[in-house]
Short mmCIF file of C-alpha atoms in Angstrom, two decimals:
data_model
loop_
_atom_site.label_atom_id
_atom_site.label_comp_id
_atom_site.label_asym_id
_atom_site.label_seq_id
_atom_site.Cartn_x
_atom_site.Cartn_y
_atom_site.Cartn_z
CA MET O 1 63.86 85.53 88.66
CA ASN O 2 66.98 86.44 86.74
CA ASP O 3 69.75 83.90 87.42
CA ALA O 4 72.44 85.92 85.69
CA PHE O 5 74.35 88.41 87.78
CA GLU O 6 77.97 89.37 88.15
CA VAL O 7 79.97 89.87 91.32
CA HIS O 8 83.22 91.77 91.19
CA PRO O 9 85.74 91.77 94.06
CA ILE O 10 86.31 95.15 95.69
CA GLY O 11 89.65 94.04 97.04
CA VAL O 12 91.90 91.22 98.12
CA ILE O 13 93.16 90.15 101.52
CA GLU O 14 96.82 90.21 102.45
CA SER O 15 96.88 87.58 105.18
CA CYS O 16 99.40 86.16 107.61
CA TYR O 17 98.15 82.74 106.43
CA SER O 18 99.52 81.63 103.07
CA GLU O 19 97.64 78.32 102.79
CA LYS O 20 94.34 76.81 103.87
CA PHE O 21 95.84 74.27 106.27
CA GLY O 22 96.64 76.03 109.53
CA THR O 23 94.26 78.93 108.90
CA PRO O 24 91.67 79.21 111.72
CA ARG O 25 88.29 77.69 110.90
CA GLN O 26 86.49 80.76 112.31
CA SER O 27 87.29 84.42 112.65
CA GLY O 28 88.14 85.91 116.03
CA ILE O 29 89.40 82.71 117.66
CA VAL O 30 93.01 83.71 116.91
CA PRO O 31 93.04 87.39 117.90
CA THR O 32 96.75 87.65 117.05
CA SER O 33 96.12 86.85 113.37
CA TYR O 34 96.35 89.89 111.13
CA GLY O 35 96.04 91.16 107.59
CA LYS O 36 95.06 93.96 105.25
CA VAL O 37 92.19 94.41 102.85
CA HIS O 38 93.68 96.07 99.76
CA PHE O 39 91.06 97.80 97.62
CA THR O 40 90.93 97.61 93.84
CA GLU O 41 91.21 100.81 91.80
CA THR O 42 87.43 100.72 91.21
CA VAL O 43 86.75 101.52 94.89
CA ASP O 44 86.24 105.24 95.47
CA SER O 45 88.56 106.79 98.07
CA GLN O 46 85.49 108.00 100.01
CA ALA O 47 84.03 104.51 100.46
CA CYS O 48 85.44 104.11 103.99
CA ARG O 49 84.41 107.51 105.31
CA GLY O 50 82.98 106.98 108.80
CA LEU O 51 84.17 103.36 109.06
CA GLN O 52 86.73 104.27 111.74
CA GLU O 53 83.82 104.73 114.15
CA PHE O 54 83.29 100.94 114.21
CA SER O 55 85.46 98.44 116.08
CA HIS O 56 84.58 95.39 113.94
CA ILE O 57 83.54 94.74 110.36
CA TRP O 58 82.05 91.92 108.34
CA LEU O 59 84.10 90.79 105.35
CA VAL O 60 82.02 89.17 102.63
CA PHE O 61 84.42 87.04 100.61
CA LEU O 62 84.69 84.36 97.95
CA PHE O 63 85.97 80.86 98.71
CA ASP O 64 88.18 81.05 95.63
CA GLN O 65 90.11 77.84 96.37
CA VAL O 66 86.93 75.78 95.91
CA ALA O 67 85.87 74.83 92.39
CA PRO O 68 82.63 76.62 91.33
CA ASN O 69 80.78 73.35 90.79
CA ASP O 70 82.03 71.64 93.99
CA VAL O 71 78.81 71.98 95.99
CA ARG O 72 78.33 69.53 98.85
CA TRP O 73 74.84 69.45 100.33
CA LEU O 74 76.03 67.21 103.16
CA VAL O 75 79.38 67.98 104.82
CA ARG O 76 81.42 66.67 107.76
CA PRO O 77 82.04 69.49 110.26
CA PRO O 78 85.30 69.20 112.24
CA ARG O 79 83.40 70.04 115.44
CA LEU O 80 81.42 66.80 115.00
CA GLY O 81 84.60 64.75 114.67
CA GLY O 82 84.72 64.83 110.88
CA ASN O 83 82.66 61.65 110.49
CA GLU O 84 79.09 62.84 111.11
CA LYS O 85 77.31 64.51 108.21
CA THR O 86 75.06 67.53 108.43
CA GLY O 87 73.49 69.89 105.89
CA VAL O 88 75.79 72.52 104.41
CA PHE O 89 73.49 75.34 105.57
CA ALA O 90 74.06 74.24 109.18
CA THR O 91 77.82 74.73 108.76
CA ARG O 92 80.49 77.23 107.75
CA SER O 93 81.84 74.85 105.09
CA PRO O 94 83.41 76.44 101.99
CA PHE O 95 81.63 73.94 99.70
CA ARG O 96 78.55 76.13 99.25
CA PRO O 97 76.24 76.81 96.30
CA ASN O 98 77.74 80.27 95.70
CA ARG O 99 81.08 79.95 97.57
CA ILE O 100 80.31 83.10 99.60
CA GLY O 101 81.83 83.45 103.06
CA LEU O 102 81.33 85.85 105.94
CA SER O 103 84.04 86.78 108.43
CA LEU O 104 83.85 89.09 111.45
CA VAL O 105 87.20 90.83 112.09
CA LYS O 106 88.48 93.59 114.31
CA LEU O 107 89.16 96.84 112.48
CA GLU O 108 92.61 98.12 113.45
CA LYS O 109 93.23 100.93 110.96
CA VAL O 110 91.32 102.66 108.15
CA ASN O 111 93.07 103.99 105.07
CA ALA O 112 91.61 105.11 101.75
CA ARG O 113 93.36 102.24 99.93
CA PHE O 114 93.44 99.52 102.59
CA LEU O 115 92.10 98.36 105.96
CA GLU O 116 94.19 96.71 108.66
CA VAL O 117 92.34 93.95 110.51
CA SER O 118 92.95 91.30 113.17
CA GLY O 119 91.23 88.08 114.21
CA LEU O 120 91.51 86.99 110.59
CA ASP O 121 90.57 83.54 109.25
CA LEU O 122 91.23 84.09 105.54
CA VAL O 123 93.98 82.78 103.28
CA ASN O 124 96.24 85.26 101.53
CA GLU O 125 94.78 86.71 98.31
CA THR O 126 91.18 85.78 99.14
CA PRO O 127 88.86 88.04 97.07
CA ILE O 128 86.77 90.44 99.16
CA LEU O 129 83.28 91.07 97.75
CA ASP O 130 81.92 93.57 100.28
CA ILE O 131 82.45 95.13 103.71
CA LYS O 132 79.79 95.98 106.28
CA PRO O 133 80.08 97.39 109.79
CA TYR O 134 79.29 95.17 112.76
CA LEU O 135 76.32 96.53 114.72
CA PRO O 136 76.41 95.22 118.32
CA TYR O 137 72.87 96.29 119.19
CA VAL O 138 71.35 93.99 116.60
CA GLU O 139 74.05 91.39 115.89
CA SER O 140 75.04 90.45 119.43
CA GLN O 141 72.46 87.98 120.70
CA PRO O 142 73.35 86.72 124.21
CA ASP O 143 70.54 84.15 124.20
CA ALA O 144 71.42 82.69 120.79
CA HIS O 145 72.01 78.95 120.38
CA GLY O 146 75.07 77.73 118.50
CA GLY O 147 73.92 74.22 117.61
CA PHE O 148 76.79 71.74 117.69
CA ALA O 149 79.27 74.65 117.97
CA GLN O 150 77.91 76.24 121.13
CA SER O 151 81.31 76.76 122.80
CA THR O 152 84.86 77.49 121.71
CA PRO O 153 86.84 74.43 120.59
CA PRO O 154 89.32 72.83 123.00
CA LYS O 155 92.92 73.97 122.67
CA LEU O 156 96.15 72.01 122.51
CA SER O 157 99.26 72.85 124.46
CA VAL O 158 101.92 74.14 122.03
CA THR O 159 105.65 74.04 122.73
CA ILE O 160 108.24 75.73 120.52
CA PRO O 161 111.83 74.56 121.01
CA ASP O 162 114.08 77.27 122.47
CA ASN O 163 116.45 77.27 119.49
CA ILE O 164 113.51 78.18 117.22
CA SER O 165 111.60 80.37 119.67
CA THR O 166 114.52 82.77 120.08
CA GLN O 167 114.52 83.42 116.32
CA LEU O 168 110.90 84.58 116.34
CA SER O 169 109.48 87.96 117.26
CA PRO O 170 107.09 87.81 120.24
CA SER O 171 104.08 88.57 118.01
CA ILE O 172 104.93 85.84 115.46
CA ARG O 173 105.61 83.36 118.27
CA GLN O 174 102.18 84.08 119.77
CA LEU O 175 100.49 83.81 116.35
CA ILE O 176 102.03 80.37 115.84
CA ILE O 177 101.00 79.20 119.30
CA ASP O 178 97.44 80.55 118.96
CA SER O 179 96.99 79.01 115.50
CA LEU O 180 98.39 75.56 116.33
CA ALA O 181 96.53 75.38 119.66
CA LEU O 182 93.30 75.08 117.66
CA ASP O 183 94.60 71.83 116.10
CA PRO O 184 94.34 72.37 112.33
CA ARG O 185 94.57 68.62 111.64
CA PRO O 186 91.50 66.94 110.11
CA ALA O 187 89.27 65.68 112.90
CA TYR O 188 88.84 62.27 111.28
CA HIS O 189 92.59 61.49 111.12
CA ASN O 190 93.67 59.49 114.15
CA ASP O 191 97.09 58.36 112.91
CA SER O 192 99.49 59.38 115.68
CA LYS O 193 102.50 58.75 113.41
CA ARG O 194 101.33 61.10 110.67
CA ILE O 195 103.23 64.40 110.54
CA TYR O 196 101.54 67.62 109.49
CA GLY O 197 103.10 70.92 108.54
CA CYS O 198 101.99 74.37 107.49
CA LYS O 199 103.64 77.60 106.37
#
């Protein structure tokens, strides 16, 4: 087996999330999140022909904010409280052998040079390695088991003070509420006096 191969990004994401903290841990759980996949010049303008017929797409991406040699075979998933360890292959952790991620997003608009998407869980400027259409007949499995992440995570109640809320557009206000309701804080931090912030 030849170990040497090269992967070249086909594009980069322009995301409403500028940093890892506060970005949803899974795609689709914040439907109001949005972004664009901007293609590199190496992508032929015909590459997206027919893609508009699909409602959702898979984004294959690179966890570029993780060091290449930072592989963790045991990780602490937030859904298990952040203290229980499980194997990396049983999680969506970014600390993987090849740092490859997979994200299912809603396709909003197709253009020869970019794609508009929603339900995004990627940080701004994340390299996109490939795009594939979502095929409901084979990829939707109603009897599938989700292990320790069988159901959607609980949500917090989010309140934005009136003096700030009035300065926000309705769509940005909803994005903030939807993102913070998922509680981006580390699951293992129980310090009620600690203050967190995100862009």
